[in-house]
GROMACS .gro file of C-alpha atoms in nm:
model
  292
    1UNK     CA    1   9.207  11.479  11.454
    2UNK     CA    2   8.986  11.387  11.150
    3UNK     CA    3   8.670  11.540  11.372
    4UNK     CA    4   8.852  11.896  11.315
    5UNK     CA    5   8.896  11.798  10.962
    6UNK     CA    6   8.530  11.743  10.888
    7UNK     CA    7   8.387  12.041  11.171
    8UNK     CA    8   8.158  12.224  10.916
    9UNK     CA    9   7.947  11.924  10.883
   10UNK     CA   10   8.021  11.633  11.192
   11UNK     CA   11   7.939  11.751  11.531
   12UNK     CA   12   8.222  11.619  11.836
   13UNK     CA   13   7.962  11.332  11.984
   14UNK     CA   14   7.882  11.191  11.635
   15UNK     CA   15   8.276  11.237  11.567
   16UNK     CA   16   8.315  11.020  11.884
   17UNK     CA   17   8.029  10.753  11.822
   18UNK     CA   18   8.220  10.647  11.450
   19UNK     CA   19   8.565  10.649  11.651
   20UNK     CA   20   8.395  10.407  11.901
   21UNK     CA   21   8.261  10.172  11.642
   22UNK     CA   22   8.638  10.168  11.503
   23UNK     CA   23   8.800  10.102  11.805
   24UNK     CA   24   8.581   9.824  11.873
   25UNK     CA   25   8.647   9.625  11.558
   26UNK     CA   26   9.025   9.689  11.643
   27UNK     CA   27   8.962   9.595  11.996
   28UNK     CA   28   8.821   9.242  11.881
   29UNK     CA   29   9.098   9.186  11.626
   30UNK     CA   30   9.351   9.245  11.954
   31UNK     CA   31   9.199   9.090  12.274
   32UNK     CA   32   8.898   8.875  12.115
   33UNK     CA   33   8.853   8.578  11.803
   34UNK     CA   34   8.824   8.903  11.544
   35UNK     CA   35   9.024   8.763  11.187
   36UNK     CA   36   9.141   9.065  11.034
   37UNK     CA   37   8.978   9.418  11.027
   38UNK     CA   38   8.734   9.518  10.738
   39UNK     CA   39   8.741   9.873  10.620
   40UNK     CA   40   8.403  10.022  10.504
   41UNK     CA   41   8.392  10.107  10.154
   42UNK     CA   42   8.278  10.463  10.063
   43UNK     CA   43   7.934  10.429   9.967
   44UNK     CA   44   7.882  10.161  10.253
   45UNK     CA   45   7.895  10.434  10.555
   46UNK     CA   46   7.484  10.429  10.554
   47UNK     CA   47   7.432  10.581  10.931
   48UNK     CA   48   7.549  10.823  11.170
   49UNK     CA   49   7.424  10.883  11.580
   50UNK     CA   50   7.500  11.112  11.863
   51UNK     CA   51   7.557  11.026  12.288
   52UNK     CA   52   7.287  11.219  12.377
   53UNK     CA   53   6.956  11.402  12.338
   54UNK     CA   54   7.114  11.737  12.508
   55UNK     CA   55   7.352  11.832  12.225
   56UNK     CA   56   7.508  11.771  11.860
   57UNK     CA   57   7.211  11.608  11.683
   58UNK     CA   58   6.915  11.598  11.912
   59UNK     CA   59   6.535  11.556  11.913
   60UNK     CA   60   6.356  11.818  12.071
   61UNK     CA   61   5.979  11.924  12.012
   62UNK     CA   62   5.923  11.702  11.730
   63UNK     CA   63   6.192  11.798  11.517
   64UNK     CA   64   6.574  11.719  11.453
   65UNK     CA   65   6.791  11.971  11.550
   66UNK     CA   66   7.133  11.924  11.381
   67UNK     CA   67   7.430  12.122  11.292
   68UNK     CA   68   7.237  12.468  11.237
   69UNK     CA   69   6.968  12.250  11.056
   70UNK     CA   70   6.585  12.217  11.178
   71UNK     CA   71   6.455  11.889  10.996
   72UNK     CA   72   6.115  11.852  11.041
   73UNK     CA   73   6.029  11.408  11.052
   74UNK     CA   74   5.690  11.243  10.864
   75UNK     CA   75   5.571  11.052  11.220
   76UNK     CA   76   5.319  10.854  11.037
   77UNK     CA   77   5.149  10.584  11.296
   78UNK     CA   78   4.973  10.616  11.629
   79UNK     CA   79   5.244  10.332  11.730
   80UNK     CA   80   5.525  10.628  11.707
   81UNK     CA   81   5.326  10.936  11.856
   82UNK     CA   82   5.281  10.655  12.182
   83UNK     CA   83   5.646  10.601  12.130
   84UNK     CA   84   5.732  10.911  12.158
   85UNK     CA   85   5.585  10.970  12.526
   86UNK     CA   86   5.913  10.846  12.632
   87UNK     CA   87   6.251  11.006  12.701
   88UNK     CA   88   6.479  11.002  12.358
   89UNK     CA   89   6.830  10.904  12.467
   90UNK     CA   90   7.032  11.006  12.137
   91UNK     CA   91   6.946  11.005  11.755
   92UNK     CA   92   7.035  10.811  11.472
   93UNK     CA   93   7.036  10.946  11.094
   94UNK     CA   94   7.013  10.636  10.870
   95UNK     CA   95   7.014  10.655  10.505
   96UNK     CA   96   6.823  10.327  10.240
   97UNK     CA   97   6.850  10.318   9.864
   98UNK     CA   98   6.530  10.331   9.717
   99UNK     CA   99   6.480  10.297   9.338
  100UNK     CA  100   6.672  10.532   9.216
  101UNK     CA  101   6.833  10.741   9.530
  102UNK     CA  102   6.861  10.757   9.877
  103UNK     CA  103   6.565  10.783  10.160
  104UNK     CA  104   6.738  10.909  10.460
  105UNK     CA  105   6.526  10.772  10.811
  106UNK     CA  106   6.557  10.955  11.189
  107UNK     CA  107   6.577  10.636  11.402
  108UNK     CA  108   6.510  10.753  11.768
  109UNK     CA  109   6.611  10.533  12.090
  110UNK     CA  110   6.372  10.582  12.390
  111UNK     CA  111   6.400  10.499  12.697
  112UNK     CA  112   6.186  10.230  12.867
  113UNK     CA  113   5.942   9.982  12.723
  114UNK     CA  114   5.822  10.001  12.395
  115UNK     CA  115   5.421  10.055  12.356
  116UNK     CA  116   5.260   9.704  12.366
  117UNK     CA  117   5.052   9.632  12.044
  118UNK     CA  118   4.965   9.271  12.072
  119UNK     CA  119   4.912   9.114  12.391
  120UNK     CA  120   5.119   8.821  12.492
  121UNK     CA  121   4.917   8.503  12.635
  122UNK     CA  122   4.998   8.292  12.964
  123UNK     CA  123   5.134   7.924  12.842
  124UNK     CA  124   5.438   7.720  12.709
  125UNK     CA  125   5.558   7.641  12.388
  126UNK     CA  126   5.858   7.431  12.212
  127UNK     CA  127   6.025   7.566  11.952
  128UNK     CA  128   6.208   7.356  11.666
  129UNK     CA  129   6.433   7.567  11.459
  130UNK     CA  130   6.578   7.483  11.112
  131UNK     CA  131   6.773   7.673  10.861
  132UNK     CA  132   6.462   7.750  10.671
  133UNK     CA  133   6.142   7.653  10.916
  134UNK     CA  134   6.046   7.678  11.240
  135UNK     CA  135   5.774   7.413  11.414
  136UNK     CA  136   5.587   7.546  11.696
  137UNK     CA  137   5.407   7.271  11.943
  138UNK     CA  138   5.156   7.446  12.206
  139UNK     CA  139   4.958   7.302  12.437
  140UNK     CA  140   4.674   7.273  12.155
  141UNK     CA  141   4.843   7.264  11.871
  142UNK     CA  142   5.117   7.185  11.674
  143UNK     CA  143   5.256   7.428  11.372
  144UNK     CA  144   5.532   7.406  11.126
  145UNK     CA  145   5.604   7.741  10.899
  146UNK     CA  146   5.841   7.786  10.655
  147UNK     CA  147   6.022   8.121  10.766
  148UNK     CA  148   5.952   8.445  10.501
  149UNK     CA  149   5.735   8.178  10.298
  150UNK     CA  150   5.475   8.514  10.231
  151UNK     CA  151   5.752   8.709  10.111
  152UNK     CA  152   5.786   8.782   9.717
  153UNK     CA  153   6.080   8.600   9.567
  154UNK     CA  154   6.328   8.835   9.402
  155UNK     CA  155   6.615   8.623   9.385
  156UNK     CA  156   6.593   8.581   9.015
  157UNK     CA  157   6.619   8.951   8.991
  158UNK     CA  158   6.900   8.999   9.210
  159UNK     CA  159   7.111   8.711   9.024
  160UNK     CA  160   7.051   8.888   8.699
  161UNK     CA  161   7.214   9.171   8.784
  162UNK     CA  162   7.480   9.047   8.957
  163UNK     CA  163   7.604   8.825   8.648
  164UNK     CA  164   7.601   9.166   8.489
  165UNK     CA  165   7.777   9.309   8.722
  166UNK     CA  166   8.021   8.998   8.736
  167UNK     CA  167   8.045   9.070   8.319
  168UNK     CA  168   8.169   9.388   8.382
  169UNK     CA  169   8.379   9.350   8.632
  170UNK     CA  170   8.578   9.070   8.409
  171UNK     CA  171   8.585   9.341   8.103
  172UNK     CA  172   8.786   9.577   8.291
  173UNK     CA  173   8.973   9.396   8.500
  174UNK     CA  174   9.088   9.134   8.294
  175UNK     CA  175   9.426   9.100   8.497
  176UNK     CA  176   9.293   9.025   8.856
  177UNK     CA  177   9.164   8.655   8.670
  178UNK     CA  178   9.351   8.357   8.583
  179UNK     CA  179   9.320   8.163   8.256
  180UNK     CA  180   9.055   7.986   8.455
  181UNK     CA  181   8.852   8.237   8.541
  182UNK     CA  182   8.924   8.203   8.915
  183UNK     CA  183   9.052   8.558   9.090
  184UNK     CA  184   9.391   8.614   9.127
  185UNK     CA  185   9.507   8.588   9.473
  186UNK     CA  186   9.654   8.850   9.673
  187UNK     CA  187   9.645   9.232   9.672
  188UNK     CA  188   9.466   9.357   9.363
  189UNK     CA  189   9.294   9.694   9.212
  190UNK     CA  190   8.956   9.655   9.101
  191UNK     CA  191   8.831   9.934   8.872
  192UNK     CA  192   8.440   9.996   8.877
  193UNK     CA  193   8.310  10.184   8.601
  194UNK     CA  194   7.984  10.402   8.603
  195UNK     CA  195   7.776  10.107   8.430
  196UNK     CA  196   7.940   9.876   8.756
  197UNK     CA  197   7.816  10.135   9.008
  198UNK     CA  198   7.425  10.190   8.823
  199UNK     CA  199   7.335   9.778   8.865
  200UNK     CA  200   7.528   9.838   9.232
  201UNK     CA  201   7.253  10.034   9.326
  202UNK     CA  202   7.048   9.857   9.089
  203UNK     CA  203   7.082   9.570   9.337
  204UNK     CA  204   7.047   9.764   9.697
  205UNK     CA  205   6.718   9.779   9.662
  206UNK     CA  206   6.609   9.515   9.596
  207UNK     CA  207   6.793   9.359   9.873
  208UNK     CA  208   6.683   9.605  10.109
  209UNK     CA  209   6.342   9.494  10.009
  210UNK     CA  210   6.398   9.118  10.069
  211UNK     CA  211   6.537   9.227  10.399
  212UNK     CA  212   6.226   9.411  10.503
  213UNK     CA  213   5.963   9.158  10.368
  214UNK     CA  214   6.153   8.909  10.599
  215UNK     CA  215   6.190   9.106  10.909
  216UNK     CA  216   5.780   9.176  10.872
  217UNK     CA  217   5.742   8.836  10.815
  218UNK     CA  218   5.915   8.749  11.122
  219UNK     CA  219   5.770   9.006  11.332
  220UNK     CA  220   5.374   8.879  11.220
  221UNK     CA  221   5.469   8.461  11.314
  222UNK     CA  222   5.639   8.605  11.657
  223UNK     CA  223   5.335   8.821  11.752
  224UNK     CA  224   5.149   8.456  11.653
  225UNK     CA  225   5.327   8.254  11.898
  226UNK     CA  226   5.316   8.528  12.171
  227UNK     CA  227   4.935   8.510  12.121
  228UNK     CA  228   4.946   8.137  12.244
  229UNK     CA  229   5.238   8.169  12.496
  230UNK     CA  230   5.523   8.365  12.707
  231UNK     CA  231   5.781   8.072  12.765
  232UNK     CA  232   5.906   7.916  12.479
  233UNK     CA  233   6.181   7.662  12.482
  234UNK     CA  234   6.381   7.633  12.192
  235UNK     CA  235   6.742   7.429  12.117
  236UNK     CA  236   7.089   7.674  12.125
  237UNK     CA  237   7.202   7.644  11.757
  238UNK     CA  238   7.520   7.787  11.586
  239UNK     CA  239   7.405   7.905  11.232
  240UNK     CA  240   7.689   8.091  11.180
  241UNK     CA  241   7.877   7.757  11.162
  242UNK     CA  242   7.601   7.603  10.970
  243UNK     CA  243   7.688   7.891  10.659
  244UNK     CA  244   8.071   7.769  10.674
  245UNK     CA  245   8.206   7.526  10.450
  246UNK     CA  246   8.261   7.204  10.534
  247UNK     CA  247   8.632   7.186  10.631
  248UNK     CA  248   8.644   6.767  10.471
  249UNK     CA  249   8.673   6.675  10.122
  250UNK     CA  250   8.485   6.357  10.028
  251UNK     CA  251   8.425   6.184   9.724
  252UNK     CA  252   8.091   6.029   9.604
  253UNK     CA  253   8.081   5.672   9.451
  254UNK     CA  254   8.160   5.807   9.085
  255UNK     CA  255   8.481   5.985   9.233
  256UNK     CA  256   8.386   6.312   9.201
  257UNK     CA  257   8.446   6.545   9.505
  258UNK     CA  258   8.089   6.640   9.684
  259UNK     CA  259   8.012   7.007   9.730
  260UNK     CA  260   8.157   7.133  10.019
  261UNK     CA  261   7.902   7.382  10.045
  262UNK     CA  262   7.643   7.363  10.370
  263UNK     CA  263   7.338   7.559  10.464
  264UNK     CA  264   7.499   7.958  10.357
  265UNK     CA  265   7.251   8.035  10.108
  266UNK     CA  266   6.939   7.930  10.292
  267UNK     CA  267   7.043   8.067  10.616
  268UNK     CA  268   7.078   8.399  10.418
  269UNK     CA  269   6.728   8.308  10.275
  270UNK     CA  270   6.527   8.298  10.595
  271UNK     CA  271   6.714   8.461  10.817
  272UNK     CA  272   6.689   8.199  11.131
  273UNK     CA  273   6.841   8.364  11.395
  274UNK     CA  274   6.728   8.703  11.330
  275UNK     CA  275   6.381   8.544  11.401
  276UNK     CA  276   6.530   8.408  11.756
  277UNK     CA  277   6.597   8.774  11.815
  278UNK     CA  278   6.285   8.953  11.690
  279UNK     CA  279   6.057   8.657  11.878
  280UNK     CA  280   6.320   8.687  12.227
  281UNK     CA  281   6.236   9.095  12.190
  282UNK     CA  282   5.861   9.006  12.136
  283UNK     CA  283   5.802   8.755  12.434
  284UNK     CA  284   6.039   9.000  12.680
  285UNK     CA  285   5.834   9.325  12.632
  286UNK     CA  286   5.518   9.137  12.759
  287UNK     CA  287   5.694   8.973  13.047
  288UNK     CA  288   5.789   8.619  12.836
  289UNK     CA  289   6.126   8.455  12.814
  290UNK     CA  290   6.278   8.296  12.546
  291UNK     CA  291   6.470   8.007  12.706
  292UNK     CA  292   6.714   7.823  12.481
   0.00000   0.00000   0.00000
């Protein structure tokens, strides 16, 4: 129904692909451990993708063909012309803030292996993951790296603006606090005003930027440990209940209450298990296993 609303500009398959994402976060709320079902905001819907590479938005001879449009991609790297070899199954439109506006990036997904760019070495290694560092014992060495440690720091940055935006939020909302200053619980309308919504997007980028210096971080000390070996052994660790709260209350010798907080902020940090899944990926496309 809303596909026939929206026909000038959302194709039937891409129509289908966001009703599929819906259904599943309704299907875990009903049948699986889901909570409650979060609603994206407007200017959170960041990507859209097709089925397939045979109609709606498609690939074909280098460009993106898409709703009467003919987009023509930067394919930058020799990495992505190899790539490219391969069958493309459907497309993905993905959209980033940078500085001041939006970068919009044609994600493709092949079919197959990916091109191999670093070759993976015959040998076995342990793996000791923490919230913020990972030790690495080899055969013939032993290594422990703090995780994103050659990454810039712009956490200073990012907290700056968001006690701004925190400021402003309080100015014109002053009815969703209590005397206290602690939010009001319950249903409540928060109004965002244009000075809000410029240190929003203030923020995006430099959290997208964070994100990516990680990710490349993780991606050069994975290629580093596939260099010395293709079975790595490494302990099954929840960190998702390492960033909850602790659920006990207890008091330190002066009787204040200790914090209740656990391992949230550097989990968000260094990004643990995202390495896990970049350095599984790594060790599987040059015939490795990840064994936890």
């Amino acid at each position: 129904m809303q596909q026939h609303r929206y026909q000038k500009h959302i194709d039937s398959l891409t129509a289908q692909k966001i009703a599929s994402s819906v259904w599943r976060s309704v299907e875990k709320y009903l049948f699986d451990n889901g909570k409650c079902i979060h609603f994206r905001k407007y200017d959170e819907f960041e990507s859209m993708e097709g089925k397939k590479n045979t109609s709606g938005m498609r690939f074909k001879d280098g460009r993106l063909h898409w709703r009467g449009q003919v987009i023509q991609p930067q394919i930058r790297t020799d990495y992505d012309r190899k790539a490219l070899k391969s069958r493309v199954k459907y497309c993905r439109i993905h959209r980033k803030p940078v500085s001041a506006k939006y970068h919009y990036y044609l994600q493709l997904v092949l079919e197959g292996r990916p091109p191999v760019k670093h070759m993976v070495a015959h040998g076995t290694a342990g793996l000791d993951i923490g919230t913020s560092t990972a030790a690495v014992v080899t055969e013939d060495s032993c290594q422990l790296t703090v995780l994103g440690s050659d990454t810039k720091d712009r956490s200073a940055q990012i907290r700056r603006i968001q006690r701004a935006m925190d400021r402003s939020r309080r100015a014109t909302n002053p009815d969703n606090y209590l005397p206290d200053g602690a939010v009001r619980r319950g249903a409540r309308k928060w109004i965002r005003t244009k000075h809000y919504e410029k240190l929003q997007f203030r923020k995006r980028p430099l959290e997208r930027r964070h994100a990516d210096a990680i990710n490349a971080s993780h991606h050069r000390l994975a290629n580093e440990i596939a260099s010395k070996a293709d079975t790595v052994y490494v302990e099954k660790m929840s960190f998702r209940g390492l960033t909850r709260k602790s659920k006990s209350a207890t008091k330190k010798a002066d009787g204040r209450f200790r914090s209740r907080k656990r391992f949230g902020k550097s989990i968000g940090n260094h990004a643990p298990a995202v390495f896990l899944n970049i350095l599984g990926n790594r060790l599987a496309s040059g015939g490795g296993q990840l064994i936890k």
